[in-house]
XYZ file of C-alpha atoms in Angstrom:
729
model
C 92.614 76.062 84.468
C 89.829 78.002 82.737
C 87.827 76.050 80.156
C 86.812 79.191 78.246
C 89.393 81.520 76.782
C 88.203 85.039 75.915
C 90.283 87.684 74.148
C 89.472 91.233 73.110
C 90.651 91.516 69.511
C 89.577 95.125 68.970
C 86.642 97.432 69.701
C 83.493 95.324 69.292
C 85.414 92.152 68.279
C 86.131 89.215 70.621
C 87.522 85.681 70.518
C 85.963 82.903 72.590
C 87.639 79.475 72.578
C 86.603 76.254 74.290
C 89.467 73.955 73.317
C 88.015 70.736 74.801
C 84.920 71.152 72.634
C 86.891 72.174 69.523
C 85.014 75.485 69.363
C 86.659 78.726 68.308
C 84.238 81.621 67.931
C 84.814 84.996 66.308
C 82.358 87.287 68.111
C 81.513 90.258 65.929
C 82.785 90.456 62.363
C 82.902 94.020 61.031
C 85.059 94.655 57.933
C 88.672 93.482 58.342
C 87.911 91.229 61.334
C 90.299 88.689 59.762
C 93.165 91.163 60.025
C 92.436 91.746 63.712
C 92.560 87.971 64.264
C 95.881 87.825 62.419
C 97.200 90.719 64.517
C 96.315 88.970 67.787
C 97.692 85.626 66.633
C 94.482 83.608 66.773
C 95.030 83.002 63.066
C 98.514 81.640 62.430
C 100.333 79.315 60.070
C 100.097 75.600 60.808
C 100.848 72.218 59.314
C 98.281 69.413 59.516
C 99.401 65.958 58.392
C 102.056 67.539 56.204
C 99.673 70.110 54.643
C 100.332 73.810 55.204
C 97.264 75.786 56.243
C 96.058 78.253 58.883
C 94.347 78.036 62.245
C 91.343 80.208 62.990
C 87.682 80.232 63.985
C 85.138 77.569 63.159
C 82.159 79.684 64.236
C 81.041 83.319 63.989
C 78.682 85.110 66.382
C 76.960 87.983 64.594
C 75.972 91.336 66.032
C 72.241 91.816 66.614
C 72.624 95.226 64.964
C 73.230 95.885 61.283
C 74.677 99.373 61.881
C 76.333 100.961 64.918
C 77.508 104.562 65.087
C 77.139 104.759 61.322
C 79.304 101.684 60.678
C 78.377 98.281 59.245
C 78.524 95.634 61.983
C 78.657 92.341 60.077
C 80.636 91.536 56.935
C 81.367 87.811 57.144
C 82.689 87.223 53.615
C 86.395 87.152 54.454
C 86.114 85.274 57.785
C 84.105 82.627 55.925
C 86.654 82.463 53.091
C 89.399 82.047 55.689
C 87.599 79.111 57.276
C 86.679 77.400 54.032
C 89.895 77.802 52.075
C 92.816 78.907 54.250
C 91.895 76.429 56.986
C 90.886 73.922 54.314
C 87.431 73.072 55.659
C 86.032 72.483 52.144
C 89.251 71.891 50.211
C 89.115 68.402 48.631
C 91.414 65.860 50.336
C 92.489 68.411 52.963
C 92.980 66.853 56.423
C 90.816 69.620 57.943
C 87.939 68.756 55.599
C 86.079 66.444 57.976
C 82.590 67.251 56.724
C 81.887 69.588 59.656
C 80.705 72.966 58.360
C 81.601 76.269 60.010
C 78.650 77.752 61.885
C 77.098 81.200 61.723
C 75.291 82.151 64.956
C 72.898 85.027 65.522
C 69.354 86.309 65.242
C 67.397 84.776 62.361
C 67.357 88.134 60.565
C 71.109 88.653 60.772
C 72.089 85.049 60.034
C 69.828 84.808 56.995
C 71.101 88.182 55.753
C 74.721 87.059 56.029
C 74.009 83.737 54.332
C 72.592 85.647 51.369
C 75.469 88.149 51.535
C 77.991 85.310 51.277
C 76.021 83.804 48.377
C 76.108 87.070 46.451
C 79.771 87.545 47.334
C 80.548 84.137 45.844
C 78.554 84.467 42.643
C 77.143 87.971 42.099
C 74.203 87.690 39.719
C 73.219 84.040 39.530
C 71.094 83.570 36.400
C 70.737 84.681 32.804
C 67.531 86.425 33.808
C 69.293 88.543 36.440
C 72.036 89.438 33.960
C 69.565 90.413 31.240
C 67.643 92.518 33.777
C 70.957 94.309 34.451
C 71.228 95.302 30.801
C 73.318 92.414 29.469
C 72.354 91.005 26.083
C 70.995 87.420 26.075
C 74.069 86.232 24.147
C 76.514 87.812 26.571
C 74.450 86.614 29.543
C 74.880 83.055 28.306
C 78.638 83.621 27.964
C 78.861 85.063 31.472
C 76.945 82.167 33.007
C 79.300 79.671 31.333
C 82.212 81.614 32.809
C 80.657 81.689 36.298
C 80.030 77.958 36.231
C 83.655 77.376 35.209
C 84.885 79.261 38.279
C 82.254 77.473 40.412
C 83.437 74.024 39.265
C 80.214 73.466 37.333
C 77.595 74.320 39.944
C 76.394 77.345 41.879
C 76.072 76.058 45.425
C 73.680 77.444 48.051
C 75.460 78.832 51.114
C 73.788 76.165 53.259
C 76.112 73.579 51.683
C 79.123 75.535 52.945
C 77.961 77.080 56.232
C 75.626 75.871 58.972
C 73.110 78.573 59.923
C 72.310 78.588 63.652
C 69.442 80.832 64.746
C 69.751 82.194 68.268
C 66.351 83.019 69.724
C 65.504 84.086 73.290
C 66.496 80.814 74.962
C 69.899 79.145 75.490
C 71.241 77.336 72.450
C 73.531 74.300 72.583
C 76.558 74.601 70.266
C 78.159 71.405 71.547
C 76.898 68.886 74.128
C 78.677 70.832 76.870
C 78.685 74.372 75.386
C 75.782 76.804 75.038
C 75.186 80.452 74.229
C 72.318 82.723 75.164
C 71.383 86.340 74.561
C 71.268 88.309 77.816
C 69.987 91.465 76.148
C 70.382 93.189 72.807
C 73.900 92.484 71.480
C 75.099 91.022 74.796
C 75.704 87.262 74.943
C 76.815 84.649 77.455
C 78.788 81.483 76.673
C 78.794 78.647 79.164
C 80.802 75.436 79.439
C 80.005 73.380 82.501
C 79.890 75.787 85.426
C 82.022 78.402 83.692
C 80.520 81.458 81.968
C 81.827 84.444 80.022
C 79.946 87.492 78.739
C 80.499 89.141 75.362
C 79.183 92.657 74.707
C 79.206 93.579 71.015
C 77.812 97.073 71.573
C 80.004 100.016 70.677
C 80.043 102.901 73.152
C 78.681 106.266 71.962
C 81.211 107.750 69.565
C 83.248 104.521 69.434
C 84.159 103.089 66.025
C 85.621 99.845 64.726
C 89.390 100.238 64.646
C 91.666 100.125 61.629
C 94.020 97.120 61.994
C 97.045 98.946 60.563
C 98.622 102.377 61.021
C 98.731 104.748 58.065
C 101.177 107.611 57.694
C 99.710 111.033 56.958
C 100.298 112.644 53.569
C 99.857 116.168 52.215
C 98.780 115.784 48.606
C 98.924 118.272 45.792
C 95.983 118.298 43.414
C 97.504 118.042 39.958
C 95.727 118.114 36.615
C 96.012 114.313 36.362
C 97.699 112.114 38.915
C 97.316 108.668 40.458
C 97.490 108.348 44.244
C 98.247 104.796 45.357
C 95.844 104.268 48.257
C 96.381 100.532 48.697
C 98.418 97.655 47.265
C 97.556 94.870 49.708
C 94.665 92.415 49.749
C 91.993 91.229 52.161
C 94.576 89.311 54.222
C 97.340 91.933 54.470
C 97.646 93.116 58.088
C 99.954 96.010 57.228
C 98.387 97.666 54.172
C 95.004 98.660 52.760
C 93.528 96.521 50.007
C 94.243 97.379 46.368
C 92.800 100.755 45.417
C 93.707 104.052 43.793
C 92.624 107.656 43.675
C 92.475 109.462 40.363
C 93.000 113.207 40.742
C 91.637 114.991 37.680
C 91.540 118.792 37.402
C 91.967 118.853 41.174
C 88.881 116.690 41.741
C 89.024 113.412 43.687
C 87.790 110.129 42.218
C 88.099 106.917 44.221
C 88.736 103.631 42.397
C 87.041 100.937 44.512
C 86.217 101.262 48.214
C 87.792 98.590 50.359
C 87.714 98.242 54.150
C 88.749 101.318 56.153
C 88.358 103.661 53.179
C 87.507 106.421 55.685
C 90.867 105.931 57.448
C 92.626 105.812 54.071
C 91.093 109.094 52.931
C 91.826 110.798 56.238
C 95.486 109.726 56.132
C 95.684 111.224 52.630
C 94.228 114.517 53.839
C 90.937 114.044 52.004
C 87.581 114.669 53.659
C 84.589 112.696 52.442
C 82.897 115.908 51.265
C 85.728 116.336 48.745
C 84.975 113.074 46.909
C 83.550 113.749 43.450
C 82.928 110.111 42.522
C 83.783 106.439 42.799
C 84.663 104.118 39.922
C 83.787 100.537 40.838
C 85.279 97.316 39.444
C 83.310 94.611 41.305
C 81.479 93.520 44.446
C 84.047 91.554 46.485
C 84.383 92.923 50.012
C 88.009 94.014 49.701
C 86.831 96.332 46.898
C 83.330 97.379 48.008
C 82.773 96.966 51.743
C 83.848 100.579 52.368
C 81.167 101.967 50.090
C 78.865 102.748 53.012
C 81.616 104.955 54.493
C 81.167 107.227 51.479
C 77.624 107.854 52.717
C 79.055 110.035 55.510
C 79.032 112.914 53.019
C 76.558 115.784 52.796
C 76.135 115.323 49.038
C 75.415 112.401 46.724
C 78.755 111.128 45.464
C 78.783 110.082 41.808
C 78.902 106.309 41.252
C 80.420 104.992 38.005
C 80.195 101.335 36.974
C 78.717 99.189 34.245
C 75.091 98.228 35.046
C 75.849 94.574 35.771
C 78.505 95.514 38.351
C 76.128 97.970 39.990
C 73.377 95.339 40.012
C 75.613 92.823 41.807
C 76.669 95.496 44.333
C 73.041 96.423 45.009
C 72.007 92.762 45.388
C 74.771 92.266 47.927
C 73.927 95.417 49.905
C 70.235 94.603 49.756
C 70.800 91.308 51.547
C 72.243 92.926 54.680
C 71.072 96.551 54.573
C 67.698 96.212 52.822
C 68.896 98.870 50.374
C 67.311 98.251 46.996
C 67.969 99.811 43.619
C 65.872 102.891 44.380
C 67.617 103.502 47.705
C 71.020 103.134 46.070
C 70.210 105.672 43.346
C 68.953 108.109 45.985
C 72.106 107.726 48.088
C 74.524 107.928 45.123
C 74.443 109.922 41.905
C 74.470 106.911 39.596
C 76.110 107.061 36.154
C 76.120 103.855 34.137
C 79.233 103.166 32.067
C 79.114 101.415 28.697
C 81.146 98.208 28.661
C 83.995 98.189 26.126
C 83.587 101.851 25.151
C 85.218 105.123 26.150
C 82.890 107.016 28.498
C 83.420 110.761 28.914
C 83.275 111.937 32.556
C 83.707 115.701 32.081
C 86.911 115.183 30.110
C 88.186 112.190 32.060
C 87.626 109.220 29.747
C 87.157 105.740 31.192
C 86.734 102.373 29.497
C 85.484 99.362 31.493
C 86.487 95.993 29.999
C 85.065 92.612 31.034
C 87.463 90.601 33.201
C 86.788 86.872 33.825
C 85.894 86.409 37.490
C 83.290 84.612 39.648
C 81.338 87.894 40.018
C 80.697 90.657 37.493
C 84.053 92.424 37.120
C 85.694 94.982 34.861
C 89.177 96.345 34.572
C 89.212 100.121 34.149
C 91.273 102.206 31.735
C 91.502 105.982 32.193
C 92.860 108.558 29.763
C 93.044 112.331 29.326
C 94.004 114.184 26.163
C 97.265 116.122 26.428
C 100.155 117.381 24.363
C 101.465 114.606 22.132
C 98.483 112.318 22.815
C 96.693 110.745 25.750
C 98.043 110.215 29.255
C 96.642 106.949 30.608
C 96.215 104.769 33.682
C 94.978 101.159 33.780
C 93.546 99.582 36.940
C 93.555 95.772 36.718
C 91.930 94.556 39.939
C 90.938 90.895 40.392
C 92.102 89.550 37.067
C 92.645 85.889 36.211
C 96.061 84.618 35.168
C 96.804 83.364 31.652
C 97.368 79.891 33.115
C 93.935 79.804 34.767
C 92.094 81.260 31.781
C 93.674 78.733 29.416
C 92.494 75.966 31.710
C 88.912 77.281 31.479
C 88.740 77.327 27.667
C 86.064 74.951 26.354
C 83.841 74.641 23.316
C 80.778 76.893 23.310
C 78.332 74.003 23.576
C 79.754 72.901 26.926
C 77.861 74.255 29.973
C 80.910 75.647 31.800
C 84.007 77.419 30.486
C 85.178 80.404 28.486
C 85.575 80.666 24.749
C 88.874 81.106 22.934
C 87.508 84.445 21.665
C 86.898 85.699 25.218
C 90.373 84.583 26.238
C 91.953 86.426 23.286
C 89.953 89.616 23.939
C 90.778 89.540 27.639
C 94.504 88.996 27.175
C 94.675 91.790 24.589
C 92.903 94.139 27.030
C 95.219 93.173 29.892
C 98.313 93.877 27.783
C 97.074 97.124 26.205
C 99.828 99.662 27.024
C 99.290 102.493 29.496
C 101.544 105.115 31.034
C 100.856 103.533 34.436
C 99.272 100.142 35.002
C 98.395 98.686 38.406
C 98.105 94.892 38.302
C 96.598 92.307 40.638
C 99.246 89.584 41.122
C 97.523 87.716 43.973
C 97.737 84.356 42.182
C 95.489 81.340 42.655
C 92.235 80.745 40.808
C 90.884 84.309 40.712
C 93.945 86.568 40.747
C 96.718 87.444 38.328
C 100.406 86.623 38.005
C 103.219 89.089 37.392
C 104.917 86.814 34.874
C 102.048 87.364 32.410
C 103.163 91.013 32.110
C 106.914 90.536 31.664
C 106.736 91.811 28.081
C 104.106 94.469 28.765
C 105.193 97.699 27.001
C 103.487 100.041 29.503
C 105.458 102.948 30.942
C 105.304 101.721 34.548
C 103.908 98.504 36.009
C 102.728 98.610 39.635
C 102.298 95.204 41.303
C 99.542 94.932 43.909
C 96.860 92.796 45.565
C 99.037 90.531 47.661
C 99.902 90.199 51.359
C 103.402 88.846 50.784
C 106.673 90.411 49.756
C 107.417 90.464 46.050
C 109.723 87.737 44.793
C 112.965 88.536 42.999
C 111.376 87.645 39.642
C 108.379 89.892 40.382
C 110.656 92.756 41.405
C 112.342 92.483 38.018
C 108.968 92.950 36.300
C 107.224 95.752 38.163
C 107.357 98.383 40.890
C 105.708 98.487 44.275
C 103.008 101.017 45.121
C 103.497 102.052 48.769
C 100.643 103.863 50.441
C 100.405 107.552 49.576
C 102.886 107.567 46.711
C 101.816 109.611 43.687
C 102.423 109.319 39.961
C 101.820 112.632 38.197
C 100.717 112.193 34.592
C 99.888 115.841 33.871
C 101.316 118.502 36.158
C 98.822 121.072 37.400
C 99.667 124.634 36.434
C 96.629 126.296 38.022
C 95.971 126.902 41.724
C 93.335 124.449 42.959
C 92.650 125.246 46.596
C 92.047 128.993 46.315
C 89.278 128.609 43.694
C 87.827 125.850 45.857
C 87.823 128.175 48.874
C 86.096 130.802 46.735
C 83.401 128.281 45.730
C 82.785 127.399 49.371
C 82.513 131.062 50.364
C 80.048 131.771 47.574
C 77.960 128.773 48.619
C 77.988 129.918 52.255
C 77.076 133.512 51.339
C 74.974 133.038 48.177
C 73.410 136.528 48.242
C 76.589 138.519 48.871
C 78.014 140.344 45.792
C 81.307 138.948 44.535
C 83.204 142.191 45.165
C 82.312 141.912 48.873
C 83.639 138.368 49.020
C 86.932 139.100 47.296
C 88.705 140.413 50.422
C 88.002 137.075 52.100
C 89.056 135.164 48.993
C 92.378 136.999 49.131
C 93.193 135.748 52.639
C 95.997 133.363 53.504
C 95.744 129.656 52.757
C 97.579 127.684 55.393
C 98.104 124.064 56.373
C 97.626 122.571 59.830
C 99.560 119.424 60.610
C 97.829 116.269 61.880
C 96.993 116.547 65.606
C 97.579 120.316 65.596
C 94.969 122.458 67.370
C 93.325 125.161 65.267
C 91.360 126.638 68.154
C 91.273 125.546 71.792
C 88.328 125.641 74.179
C 88.659 128.814 76.271
C 90.680 130.678 73.623
C 89.638 133.998 72.067
C 89.867 133.335 68.311
C 92.077 135.675 66.343
C 91.018 134.002 63.114
C 88.087 132.184 61.581
C 89.071 129.138 59.528
C 87.254 127.804 56.472
C 88.134 124.127 55.993
C 89.084 123.642 52.329
C 90.518 120.112 52.468
C 91.244 117.463 55.061
C 89.489 116.521 58.293
C 89.099 118.540 61.509
C 87.512 117.192 64.682
C 85.413 119.256 67.077
C 85.762 118.170 70.710
C 83.268 119.383 73.318
C 84.552 119.304 76.896
C 82.593 116.750 78.928
C 81.158 114.991 75.869
C 82.135 111.555 74.569
C 83.283 111.303 70.996
C 84.113 114.064 68.564
C 82.357 115.475 65.519
C 84.247 115.375 62.243
C 84.253 118.415 59.988
C 85.153 118.286 56.317
C 85.385 120.826 53.501
C 82.947 123.716 53.810
C 82.993 123.951 57.616
C 83.779 127.162 59.498
C 85.811 127.077 62.702
C 85.495 129.831 65.339
C 82.866 131.961 63.587
C 80.580 132.827 66.516
C 83.311 133.371 69.162
C 85.043 135.692 66.681
C 81.859 137.655 65.954
C 80.865 137.988 69.633
C 84.410 138.255 71.012
C 83.836 135.251 73.249
C 85.938 132.324 74.355
C 85.567 129.225 72.205
C 83.520 126.503 73.909
C 84.988 123.648 71.819
C 88.434 122.508 70.742
C 89.113 122.106 67.021
C 91.944 119.778 66.111
C 93.308 118.622 62.749
C 92.934 114.868 62.254
C 94.808 114.914 58.937
C 96.786 117.550 57.120
C 94.128 120.236 56.814
C 94.154 123.163 54.385
C 92.194 126.153 55.596
C 91.490 129.696 54.483
C 92.498 131.884 57.433
C 90.085 134.789 57.823
C 91.363 137.368 60.360
C 88.693 137.871 63.027
C 88.449 141.647 62.577
C 88.247 141.349 58.782
C 85.555 138.682 59.014
C 83.581 140.678 61.590
C 83.719 143.780 59.385
C 82.594 141.784 56.348
C 79.604 140.327 58.220
C 78.540 143.760 59.520
C 78.909 145.532 56.143
C 76.878 142.849 54.388
C 74.066 143.033 56.948
C 74.547 139.408 58.009
C 75.468 139.892 61.653
C 72.024 139.616 63.212
C 70.970 136.594 61.171
C 74.194 134.670 61.858
C 74.093 135.375 65.591
C 70.367 134.739 65.967
C 70.502 131.415 64.144
C 73.691 130.313 65.902
C 71.906 128.557 68.764
C 69.681 126.600 66.379
C 72.672 125.708 64.197
C 74.613 124.426 67.212
C 71.629 122.451 68.481
C 71.428 120.686 65.122
C 75.198 120.181 65.004
C 75.089 118.551 68.451
C 72.554 116.002 67.296
C 73.884 112.585 66.387
C 72.099 112.914 63.059
C 74.120 115.910 61.831
C 77.326 115.763 63.880
C 79.597 114.409 61.134
C 80.173 115.164 57.478
C 77.677 118.026 57.237
C 79.140 121.301 55.978
C 78.041 124.731 57.183
C 76.347 125.328 53.815
C 74.155 122.243 54.245
C 73.578 122.986 57.917
C 72.364 126.507 57.107
C 69.863 125.085 54.618
C 68.493 122.803 57.335
C 68.428 125.646 59.883
C 66.230 127.731 57.599
C 63.764 124.858 57.220
C 63.695 123.736 60.880
C 60.508 124.695 62.744
C 60.416 124.793 66.533
C 57.811 122.725 68.407
C 57.153 122.338 72.147
C 55.825 119.441 74.212
C 54.470 119.437 77.751
C 55.186 116.876 80.449
C 53.004 113.823 79.856
C 52.205 114.857 76.292
C 52.304 112.096 73.698
C 52.940 112.321 69.974
C 53.553 109.949 67.084
C 56.727 110.017 64.952
C 55.884 111.513 61.576
C 56.471 109.804 58.248
C 57.622 112.866 56.314
C 59.427 114.859 59.020
C 62.144 114.276 61.608
C 62.090 115.828 65.071
C 65.461 116.620 66.704
C 65.196 117.198 70.434
C 66.633 120.447 71.743
C 65.661 119.799 75.378
C 63.551 117.569 77.568
C 63.249 113.821 78.012
C 60.826 111.454 76.313
C 60.220 107.728 76.015
C 59.721 106.094 72.619
C 57.773 102.817 72.607
C 56.813 100.643 69.642
C 53.937 98.137 69.392
C 56.590 95.376 69.179
C 57.823 96.210 72.678
C 60.940 98.251 71.861
C 61.616 101.158 74.243
C 64.170 103.954 74.114
C 64.783 107.070 76.209
C 65.135 110.189 74.064
C 67.175 113.160 75.285
C 68.571 116.351 73.790
C 70.378 115.585 70.530
C 68.363 112.449 69.701
C 65.665 112.268 67.046
C 62.492 110.497 66.000
C 60.350 110.343 62.872
C 61.161 109.920 59.179
C 59.185 106.666 59.011
C 58.836 106.946 55.239
C 62.506 105.873 55.030
C 61.959 102.657 56.993
C 62.983 99.548 54.983
C 59.506 98.058 55.478
C 56.077 99.185 56.589
C 56.110 99.927 60.322
C 53.512 100.467 62.997
C 53.876 103.900 64.445
C 55.450 104.277 67.839
C 54.410 106.585 70.660
C 56.707 109.277 72.022
C 55.643 110.420 75.500
C 57.476 113.303 77.162
C 58.560 112.651 80.730
C 59.431 116.329 81.180
C 58.713 119.384 79.003
C 60.741 119.476 75.822
C 61.453 121.421 72.674
C 62.368 120.044 69.268
C 63.164 121.128 65.723
C 60.998 119.636 63.005
C 62.819 119.194 59.658
C 61.106 118.026 56.444
C 62.301 114.542 55.516
C 62.712 115.640 51.897
C 65.669 117.829 52.897
C 67.362 115.167 55.017
C 66.947 112.551 52.275
C 69.336 114.604 50.146
C 72.040 114.479 52.858
C 73.478 110.923 52.733
C 75.206 111.272 56.125
C 71.889 112.069 57.805
C 69.924 109.541 55.775
C 72.353 106.748 56.695
C 72.013 107.500 60.426
C 68.242 107.690 60.076
C 68.316 104.222 58.561
C 70.345 102.982 61.552
C 67.805 104.270 64.080
C 64.796 103.089 62.063
C 66.200 99.558 61.790
C 66.997 99.445 65.500
C 63.557 100.677 66.561
C 61.268 99.003 64.066
C 63.133 96.039 62.564
C 64.758 94.723 65.726
C 68.313 95.399 64.562
């Protein structure tokens, strides 16, 4: 019988178990790794000496890489919480609390980053000084620290007291007397027990992504004047539903409330492309509400970020620990708008009030309202609230070092019970979540109960409604057409110098909807129409290539084959419900000729496609943005044997040829068509320049870094390559 049991949990996630040595290792822990373990049954309910708890891992092996294929590789907060609390490893008097700490295994850089990430996830900002630096008054900072200490049982504990950090260098490492692990090469590891060995490869294949642990039905949403789309009512443990979140649709624009795991899958299932997101409102920095924030960087524009400064500061501190993204980087990736705590903030007519909510990390509930006939229409989002029972137990006198004041309790309860037309409530229970019973007398129009993995009890069902994925509550019905004006905006952005009267025939074309998995245009087909993507997600599949590029709003499908009367060389397929403006091929061709655009579009087509084929610009970049980059891209040539250095303020995208990149630290990488080098000014730390030597003649496009910095999707992928080449991850 084999001593080592290995299971594939999902793409890039494995389970290695050596039962005789009491070692159970989660290998790879991207967001929602806990749900994949629950799905495969390696986490299950158990009873130990009469105490109900869960089984699960007691060790985590981290990826050597921080980012793969644009996705975060390591988010250990929830696996660690599962070990500590659901297995009972630090619960007082629990039979599983034997004094043995869970272990975190990996490169020193990744282990130390995750230890700090867990620390920030537990406590957020950890001193009065950090709170004051985030804009909190000294008096309120003192109040917040008392509250934090109350939730922390009187002391903020370093992660080292909870988790054992194990640094894996270049030699075998003993985990138990008879069990060892070693790194074979980057992100590939070998476990051995006696004479038995198993290999674990945490690398994702090109184009491969971490999988969503649950299936989401597709929805075709209207864009009303004001509506609430329920995008999640589960929690971080729910294997069937996304974590608690909402989407506020205001005047047809899309605002996300929190960004939990798999937010990209959630948006796609709702027929929303990332380029359609106007902004995110953020309540706090726990992973089930923020870990998806990097997915919003797959856009070609800076999405607006709305939160009170202390929430933003705790989010940045947490991201900084694992991504080396500081305050300046964050404000360059997002369009940051600070909200005033306890006041109504006007966001172009959508008013939002953040209110302090007692929690271990900086947290606010959010109230939204819009003026309408007869008064305001309102929505309240109460994520990660504390129950009345818990808050009462935390009340102490002000002179005591830990606790909350009676005044804070009274203010908080009044804010929780303030009526709204629709109110979504966290009823997860325990120390840091709410209880439905506290809202039995709430006079709001509709109560939606969320943030739990279990079925609602009979008493809870008598208090509030469920919020199944994709359901919509319309607060103000939209009377105006939304998608046609949006299509007109996209056309005007794509053809900025064309007079409006010339564009109107195109604006008058048919709007149609493609169903999920429906083909818009197949490879080898002669297009009869050109499609402008207005909403939703379309994938472009190139025959013979791995992976597919994802196109969002502002992308044109079939333009060049229609203009040149050629067969399409790619297949375009709807991933979600996709709304498009259908432009008949002959009408579009006539428009391009009459406006004198034909030569320019055809001549720049090859350059545009070369850039689109690059990994840097394959996803989330609209035709408007791509055209701007095409105009700025300068062609350069390199001879066989020629060497060059990556530039700090420019990025080279290879059109042809093969080269070898080598760094002073010993890293080597083969560069081929579609890869890139340069942009060193974006590196997280000062780097020694590498050498790029061409093995065979090559051509490249040189793009100023200043332009790519304004495209979050490209900037995020640049960061991935820079970290891999120069930081060792």
